[in-house]
PDB file of C-alpha atoms in Angstrom:
ATOM      1  CA  MET A   1     -24.349  27.560   7.457  1.00  0.00           C
ATOM      2  CA  VAL A   2     -26.489  25.301   5.288  1.00  0.00           C
ATOM      3  CA  GLY A   3     -26.169  21.549   5.869  1.00  0.00           C
ATOM      4  CA  ALA A   4     -23.749  19.132   4.259  1.00  0.00           C
ATOM      5  CA  SER A   5     -23.474  17.654   0.786  1.00  0.00           C
ATOM      6  CA  GLU A   6     -20.374  16.707  -1.175  1.00  0.00           C
ATOM      7  CA  LEU A   7     -20.504  19.366  -3.867  1.00  0.00           C
ATOM      8  CA  ILE A   8     -22.699  22.311  -4.822  1.00  0.00           C
ATOM      9  CA  LEU A   9     -23.060  23.628  -8.363  1.00  0.00           C
ATOM     10  CA  CYS A  10     -24.217  27.160  -9.058  1.00  0.00           C
ATOM     11  CA  ASP A  11     -25.495  28.738 -12.270  1.00  0.00           C
ATOM     12  CA  ILE A  12     -25.720  32.528 -11.991  1.00  0.00           C
ATOM     13  CA  GLY A  13     -28.015  33.861 -14.690  1.00  0.00           C
ATOM     14  CA  ASN A  14     -29.539  37.177 -15.661  1.00  0.00           C
ATOM     15  CA  THR A  15     -32.602  36.856 -13.443  1.00  0.00           C
ATOM     16  CA  SER A  16     -31.739  34.275 -10.789  1.00  0.00           C
ATOM     17  CA  THR A  17     -29.018  32.254  -9.086  1.00  0.00           C
ATOM     18  CA  LYS A  18     -29.605  28.507  -9.218  1.00  0.00           C
ATOM     19  CA  PHE A  19     -27.963  26.045  -6.855  1.00  0.00           C
ATOM     20  CA  PHE A  20     -27.863  22.323  -7.616  1.00  0.00           C
ATOM     21  CA  ILE A  21     -27.790  20.561  -4.261  1.00  0.00           C
ATOM     22  CA  ASN A  22     -28.384  16.840  -3.763  1.00  0.00           C
ATOM     23  CA  ASP A  23     -29.988  16.569  -7.218  1.00  0.00           C
ATOM     24  CA  GLU A  24     -32.397  19.415  -6.499  1.00  0.00           C
ATOM     25  CA  ILE A  25     -32.449  22.971  -7.840  1.00  0.00           C
ATOM     26  CA  LYS A  26     -32.883  25.886  -5.462  1.00  0.00           C
ATOM     27  CA  ASN A  27     -33.575  29.252  -7.050  1.00  0.00           C
ATOM     28  CA  TYR A  28     -32.693  32.653  -5.580  1.00  0.00           C
ATOM     29  CA  TYR A  29     -33.842  35.866  -7.207  1.00  0.00           C
ATOM     30  CA  LYS A  30     -32.496  39.428  -7.157  1.00  0.00           C
ATOM     31  CA  ASN A  31     -33.719  40.417  -3.701  1.00  0.00           C
ATOM     32  CA  ASP A  32     -33.235  37.028  -2.038  1.00  0.00           C
ATOM     33  CA  GLU A  33     -30.435  36.478   0.444  1.00  0.00           C
ATOM     34  CA  ILE A  34     -27.814  34.001  -0.735  1.00  0.00           C
ATOM     35  CA  PRO A  35     -27.036  31.346   1.910  1.00  0.00           C
ATOM     36  CA  SER A  36     -23.606  30.475   3.225  1.00  0.00           C
ATOM     37  CA  PHE A  37     -22.458  26.932   2.534  1.00  0.00           C
ATOM     38  CA  GLU A  38     -19.731  24.826   4.087  1.00  0.00           C
ATOM     39  CA  GLU A  39     -19.366  22.683   0.977  1.00  0.00           C
ATOM     40  CA  GLU A  40     -17.214  23.218  -2.068  1.00  0.00           C
ATOM     41  CA  ILE A  41     -18.994  25.264  -4.723  1.00  0.00           C
ATOM     42  CA  PHE A  42     -18.313  25.520  -8.441  1.00  0.00           C
ATOM     43  CA  TYR A  43     -20.124  28.245 -10.324  1.00  0.00           C
ATOM     44  CA  ILE A  44     -20.593  29.805 -13.749  1.00  0.00           C
ATOM     45  CA  SER A  45     -21.883  33.347 -14.116  1.00  0.00           C
ATOM     46  CA  VAL A  46     -23.198  35.828 -16.674  1.00  0.00           C
ATOM     47  CA  ASN A  47     -24.160  38.341 -13.988  1.00  0.00           C
ATOM     48  CA  GLU A  48     -21.336  40.220 -12.273  1.00  0.00           C
ATOM     49  CA  LYS A  49     -23.438  41.715  -9.459  1.00  0.00           C
ATOM     50  CA  ALA A  50     -24.961  38.365  -8.570  1.00  0.00           C
ATOM     51  CA  LYS A  51     -21.505  36.760  -8.657  1.00  0.00           C
ATOM     52  CA  VAL A  52     -20.211  39.287  -6.136  1.00  0.00           C
ATOM     53  CA  LYS A  53     -23.233  38.534  -3.966  1.00  0.00           C
ATOM     54  CA  LEU A  54     -22.407  34.802  -4.052  1.00  0.00           C
ATOM     55  CA  LEU A  55     -18.739  35.356  -3.199  1.00  0.00           C
ATOM     56  CA  GLU A  56     -19.534  37.652  -0.293  1.00  0.00           C
ATOM     57  CA  LYS A  57     -21.237  34.733   1.461  1.00  0.00           C
ATOM     58  CA  ASN A  58     -19.175  31.958  -0.093  1.00  0.00           C
ATOM     59  CA  PRO A  59     -15.593  33.093  -0.751  1.00  0.00           C
ATOM     60  CA  GLN A  60     -14.547  29.454  -1.255  1.00  0.00           C
ATOM     61  CA  ALA A  61     -16.650  29.210  -4.450  1.00  0.00           C
ATOM     62  CA  LYS A  62     -14.624  28.449  -7.588  1.00  0.00           C
ATOM     63  CA  ASP A  63     -15.269  29.814 -11.073  1.00  0.00           C
ATOM     64  CA  LEU A  64     -15.644  26.789 -13.345  1.00  0.00           C
ATOM     65  CA  SER A  65     -15.019  28.868 -16.483  1.00  0.00           C
ATOM     66  CA  SER A  66     -11.265  28.490 -15.990  1.00  0.00           C
ATOM     67  CA  PHE A  67     -11.670  24.736 -16.541  1.00  0.00           C
ATOM     68  CA  ILE A  68     -13.739  25.060 -19.727  1.00  0.00           C
ATOM     69  CA  THR A  69     -12.285  24.920 -23.200  1.00  0.00           C
ATOM     70  CA  PHE A  70     -14.927  25.706 -25.809  1.00  0.00           C
ATOM     71  CA  LYS A  71     -13.791  26.719 -29.266  1.00  0.00           C
ATOM     72  CA  THR A  72     -16.071  28.931 -31.327  1.00  0.00           C
ATOM     73  CA  SER A  73     -15.871  31.869 -33.720  1.00  0.00           C
ATOM     74  CA  TYR A  74     -18.904  33.380 -31.986  1.00  0.00           C
ATOM     75  CA  ILE A  75     -17.984  36.646 -30.236  1.00  0.00           C
ATOM     76  CA  GLY A  76     -19.449  37.338 -26.803  1.00  0.00           C
ATOM     77  CA  MET A  77     -20.899  33.909 -26.078  1.00  0.00           C
ATOM     78  CA  GLY A  78     -22.046  33.507 -22.489  1.00  0.00           C
ATOM     79  CA  ILE A  79     -20.421  30.815 -20.376  1.00  0.00           C
ATOM     80  CA  ASP A  80     -23.825  29.233 -19.717  1.00  0.00           C
ATOM     81  CA  ARG A  81     -24.325  28.686 -23.449  1.00  0.00           C
ATOM     82  CA  ALA A  82     -20.845  27.207 -23.777  1.00  0.00           C
ATOM     83  CA  VAL A  83     -21.488  24.771 -20.942  1.00  0.00           C
ATOM     84  CA  ALA A  84     -24.848  23.746 -22.417  1.00  0.00           C
ATOM     85  CA  CYS A  85     -23.130  22.973 -25.744  1.00  0.00           C
ATOM     86  CA  CYS A  86     -20.278  20.934 -24.294  1.00  0.00           C
ATOM     87  CA  PHE A  87     -20.069  17.236 -25.189  1.00  0.00           C
ATOM     88  CA  GLN A  88     -22.435  17.542 -28.176  1.00  0.00           C
ATOM     89  CA  LYS A  89     -21.526  16.306 -31.667  1.00  0.00           C
ATOM     90  CA  ASN A  90     -24.550  17.123 -33.833  1.00  0.00           C
ATOM     91  CA  ALA A  91     -27.383  18.958 -32.142  1.00  0.00           C
ATOM     92  CA  VAL A  92     -29.276  22.179 -31.699  1.00  0.00           C
ATOM     93  CA  ILE A  93     -29.206  23.373 -28.085  1.00  0.00           C
ATOM     94  CA  VAL A  94     -32.120  25.557 -26.980  1.00  0.00           C
ATOM     95  CA  ASP A  95     -31.965  27.141 -23.526  1.00  0.00           C
ATOM     96  CA  ALA A  96     -35.378  28.695 -22.926  1.00  0.00           C
ATOM     97  CA  GLY A  97     -35.084  31.060 -19.999  1.00  0.00           C
ATOM     98  CA  SER A  98     -35.469  34.838 -19.680  1.00  0.00           C
ATOM     99  CA  ALA A  99     -33.967  34.854 -23.159  1.00  0.00           C
ATOM    100  CA  ILE A 100     -34.005  31.896 -25.540  1.00  0.00           C
ATOM    101  CA  THR A 101     -30.589  30.972 -26.879  1.00  0.00           C
ATOM    102  CA  VAL A 102     -30.237  28.653 -29.852  1.00  0.00           C
ATOM    103  CA  ASP A 103     -26.853  27.110 -30.697  1.00  0.00           C
ATOM    104  CA  ILE A 104     -25.930  24.801 -33.565  1.00  0.00           C
ATOM    105  CA  ILE A 105     -23.301  22.072 -33.184  1.00  0.00           C
ATOM    106  CA  GLU A 106     -22.114  20.187 -36.283  1.00  0.00           C
ATOM    107  CA  ASN A 107     -19.396  17.530 -36.123  1.00  0.00           C
ATOM    108  CA  SER A 108     -18.505  18.743 -32.622  1.00  0.00           C
ATOM    109  CA  VAL A 109     -17.976  22.299 -33.947  1.00  0.00           C
ATOM    110  CA  HIS A 110     -20.027  25.265 -32.759  1.00  0.00           C
ATOM    111  CA  LYS A 111     -21.361  26.857 -35.944  1.00  0.00           C
ATOM    112  CA  GLY A 112     -23.058  29.831 -34.278  1.00  0.00           C
ATOM    113  CA  GLY A 113     -26.491  30.642 -32.963  1.00  0.00           C
ATOM    114  CA  PHE A 114     -29.079  33.280 -32.218  1.00  0.00           C
ATOM    115  CA  ILE A 115     -31.014  34.791 -29.324  1.00  0.00           C
ATOM    116  CA  LEU A 116     -34.777  35.231 -29.061  1.00  0.00           C
ATOM    117  CA  LEU A 117     -36.884  36.963 -26.463  1.00  0.00           C
ATOM    118  CA  GLY A 118     -37.997  34.629 -23.700  1.00  0.00           C
ATOM    119  CA  ILE A 119     -41.720  33.956 -23.430  1.00  0.00           C
ATOM    120  CA  ASN A 120     -42.242  36.284 -20.440  1.00  0.00           C
ATOM    121  CA  SER A 121     -40.237  39.060 -22.081  1.00  0.00           C
ATOM    122  CA  PHE A 122     -42.216  38.586 -25.277  1.00  0.00           C
ATOM    123  CA  VAL A 123     -45.527  38.925 -23.423  1.00  0.00           C
ATOM    124  CA  LYS A 124     -44.343  42.044 -21.570  1.00  0.00           C
ATOM    125  CA  SER A 125     -43.182  43.687 -24.802  1.00  0.00           C
ATOM    126  CA  TYR A 126     -46.786  43.842 -26.003  1.00  0.00           C
ATOM    127  CA  GLU A 127     -47.906  45.392 -22.725  1.00  0.00           C
ATOM    128  CA  ASN A 128     -45.227  48.057 -23.165  1.00  0.00           C
ATOM    129  CA  ILE A 129     -46.863  49.048 -26.443  1.00  0.00           C
ATOM    130  CA  SER A 130     -50.394  49.353 -25.054  1.00  0.00           C
ATOM    131  CA  GLU A 131     -52.442  48.252 -22.043  1.00  0.00           C
ATOM    132  CA  LYS A 132     -54.910  46.823 -24.559  1.00  0.00           C
ATOM    133  CA  LEU A 133     -52.245  44.305 -25.563  1.00  0.00           C
ATOM    134  CA  LYS A 134     -51.713  43.040 -22.008  1.00  0.00           C
ATOM    135  CA  VAL A 135     -52.423  39.300 -21.881  1.00  0.00           C
ATOM    136  CA  ASP A 136     -51.737  36.336 -19.634  1.00  0.00           C
ATOM    137  CA  PHE A 137     -49.725  33.598 -21.257  1.00  0.00           C
ATOM    138  CA  GLU A 138     -51.568  30.347 -21.960  1.00  0.00           C
ATOM    139  CA  LYS A 139     -50.094  27.163 -23.367  1.00  0.00           C
ATOM    140  CA  ASN A 140     -53.171  25.847 -25.187  1.00  0.00           C
ATOM    141  CA  ILE A 141     -53.010  28.175 -28.193  1.00  0.00           C
ATOM    142  CA  ASN A 142     -54.160  26.664 -31.510  1.00  0.00           C
ATOM    143  CA  LEU A 143     -51.409  27.214 -34.077  1.00  0.00           C
ATOM    144  CA  ASP A 144     -53.441  25.625 -36.877  1.00  0.00           C
ATOM    145  CA  LYS A 145     -56.129  28.311 -36.849  1.00  0.00           C
ATOM    146  CA  ILE A 146     -55.815  32.005 -37.732  1.00  0.00           C
ATOM    147  CA  PRO A 147     -56.764  33.955 -34.566  1.00  0.00           C
ATOM    148  CA  LEU A 148     -59.981  35.979 -34.366  1.00  0.00           C
ATOM    149  CA  GLN A 149     -59.304  37.837 -31.108  1.00  0.00           C
ATOM    150  CA  THR A 150     -56.425  39.923 -29.800  1.00  0.00           C
ATOM    151  CA  LYS A 151     -55.316  37.571 -27.025  1.00  0.00           C
ATOM    152  CA  ASP A 152     -55.079  34.615 -29.378  1.00  0.00           C
ATOM    153  CA  ALA A 153     -53.399  36.794 -32.017  1.00  0.00           C
ATOM    154  CA  ILE A 154     -50.624  37.757 -29.594  1.00  0.00           C
ATOM    155  CA  LEU A 155     -50.031  34.235 -28.309  1.00  0.00           C
ATOM    156  CA  TYR A 156     -50.116  32.828 -31.853  1.00  0.00           C
ATOM    157  CA  ALA A 157     -47.500  35.332 -33.017  1.00  0.00           C
ATOM    158  CA  LEU A 158     -45.414  34.783 -29.902  1.00  0.00           C
ATOM    159  CA  ILE A 159     -45.155  31.014 -30.284  1.00  0.00           C
ATOM    160  CA  LYS A 160     -44.739  31.100 -34.062  1.00  0.00           C
ATOM    161  CA  SER A 161     -41.966  33.703 -33.739  1.00  0.00           C
ATOM    162  CA  ILE A 162     -40.052  31.336 -31.487  1.00  0.00           C
ATOM    163  CA  ILE A 163     -40.577  27.932 -33.085  1.00  0.00           C
ATOM    164  CA  LEU A 164     -40.259  28.848 -36.772  1.00  0.00           C
ATOM    165  CA  PRO A 165     -36.616  30.094 -36.654  1.00  0.00           C
ATOM    166  CA  ILE A 166     -35.660  26.992 -34.669  1.00  0.00           C
ATOM    167  CA  LYS A 167     -37.410  24.684 -37.144  1.00  0.00           C
ATOM    168  CA  GLU A 168     -35.702  26.426 -40.047  1.00  0.00           C
ATOM    169  CA  ILE A 169     -32.236  25.932 -38.606  1.00  0.00           C
ATOM    170  CA  CYS A 170     -32.619  22.477 -37.043  1.00  0.00           C
ATOM    171  CA  LYS A 171     -33.734  20.489 -40.136  1.00  0.00           C
ATOM    172  CA  ASP A 172     -33.100  16.843 -39.171  1.00  0.00           C
ATOM    173  CA  LYS A 173     -30.805  17.562 -36.231  1.00  0.00           C
ATOM    174  CA  ASN A 174     -31.551  16.418 -32.717  1.00  0.00           C
ATOM    175  CA  ILE A 175     -32.819  19.320 -30.587  1.00  0.00           C
ATOM    176  CA  ILE A 176     -32.039  19.456 -26.891  1.00  0.00           C
ATOM    177  CA  PHE A 177     -34.193  21.828 -24.857  1.00  0.00           C
ATOM    178  CA  THR A 178     -33.407  23.073 -21.378  1.00  0.00           C
ATOM    179  CA  GLY A 179     -34.466  26.045 -19.235  1.00  0.00           C
ATOM    180  CA  GLY A 180     -37.750  26.941 -17.575  1.00  0.00           C
ATOM    181  CA  ASP A 181     -39.814  27.013 -20.784  1.00  0.00           C
ATOM    182  CA  GLY A 182     -37.849  24.275 -22.515  1.00  0.00           C
ATOM    183  CA  GLU A 183     -40.273  21.444 -21.794  1.00  0.00           C
ATOM    184  CA  PHE A 184     -43.212  23.426 -23.214  1.00  0.00           C
ATOM    185  CA  LEU A 185     -41.350  24.441 -26.374  1.00  0.00           C
ATOM    186  CA  SER A 186     -40.033  20.934 -26.944  1.00  0.00           C
ATOM    187  CA  SER A 187     -43.614  19.751 -27.476  1.00  0.00           C
ATOM    188  CA  PHE A 188     -43.636  21.514 -30.876  1.00  0.00           C
ATOM    189  CA  PHE A 189     -40.725  19.437 -32.204  1.00  0.00           C
ATOM    190  CA  LYS A 190     -40.708  15.724 -33.027  1.00  0.00           C
ATOM    191  CA  ASN A 191     -36.919  15.282 -32.944  1.00  0.00           C
ATOM    192  CA  SER A 192     -36.434  16.839 -29.531  1.00  0.00           C
ATOM    193  CA  GLN A 193     -35.722  16.000 -25.919  1.00  0.00           C
ATOM    194  CA  TYR A 194     -35.959  18.023 -22.735  1.00  0.00           C
ATOM    195  CA  LYS A 195     -33.095  17.988 -20.255  1.00  0.00           C
ATOM    196  CA  LYS A 196     -34.017  20.037 -17.226  1.00  0.00           C
ATOM    197  CA  ASP A 197     -30.565  19.790 -15.634  1.00  0.00           C
ATOM    198  CA  LEU A 198     -28.435  19.956 -18.804  1.00  0.00           C
ATOM    199  CA  ILE A 199     -26.136  22.738 -17.591  1.00  0.00           C
ATOM    200  CA  PHE A 200     -25.598  21.132 -14.192  1.00  0.00           C
ATOM    201  CA  GLU A 201     -25.016  17.719 -15.781  1.00  0.00           C
ATOM    202  CA  ASN A 202     -22.375  19.234 -18.051  1.00  0.00           C
ATOM    203  CA  MET A 203     -20.801  21.121 -15.159  1.00  0.00           C
ATOM    204  CA  LYS A 204     -20.394  17.792 -13.370  1.00  0.00           C
ATOM    205  CA  ARG A 205     -18.789  16.253 -16.453  1.00  0.00           C
ATOM    206  CA  ILE A 206     -16.364  19.182 -16.753  1.00  0.00           C
ATOM    207  CA  ILE A 207     -15.383  18.818 -13.096  1.00  0.00           C
ATOM    208  CA  ASP A 208     -14.876  15.062 -13.502  1.00  0.00           C
ATOM    209  CA  ALA A 209     -12.873  15.507 -16.712  1.00  0.00           C
ATOM    210  CA  ASN A 210     -10.552  18.003 -15.043  1.00  0.00           C
ATOM    211  CA  ASP A 211     -10.365  16.194 -11.707  1.00  0.00           C
ATOM    212  CA  CYS A 212     -10.697  19.632 -10.106  1.00  0.00           C
ATOM    213  CA  ILE A 213     -12.349  18.730  -6.821  1.00  0.00           C
ATOM    214  CA  ALA A 214      -9.898  19.409  -4.047  1.00  0.00           C
TER     215      ALA A 214
END
């Protein structure tokens, strides 16, 4: 058993399982062994296999989705996106992980959103076309200059393909970035902020609002 804390939050995504323990995030990937905990656990999940893996070691874990009320006309919205959007009135929520989800909230109503390839997936898609298009991602690409070599051309297109749709939809709205690449992408937007722990912060607020800690 892992040592004591009052409450553990767990976000089960497509590529990893994240635990929020004592204000720190611990990440477990596909082949990692999930620990057993003594503490109460609340989780959200978009990955059925990884959820089963969590519950095998931690049968006491509770699915927080049953405590979440999020109204939207969007069909098939993942619970992680819903949690990220909770408590917002007028904002664009960008979760930049293995995929980049963009959701628009106006007057506390979810208006819809779209999904982009994540940066790593974008880079790998070029490699799948040709070995000659295999590049390592770099953050210091110049977006004000037309590229004159293949590596720069790929990175230029990659970044532009992500930021332009977001800029088109956000207009003067506040943009909240989260996820592994969120801090980097937020640097391209003046009216933005980066919240590393947005989903866990909102999970805490949902738990508090429902008084669902035993």
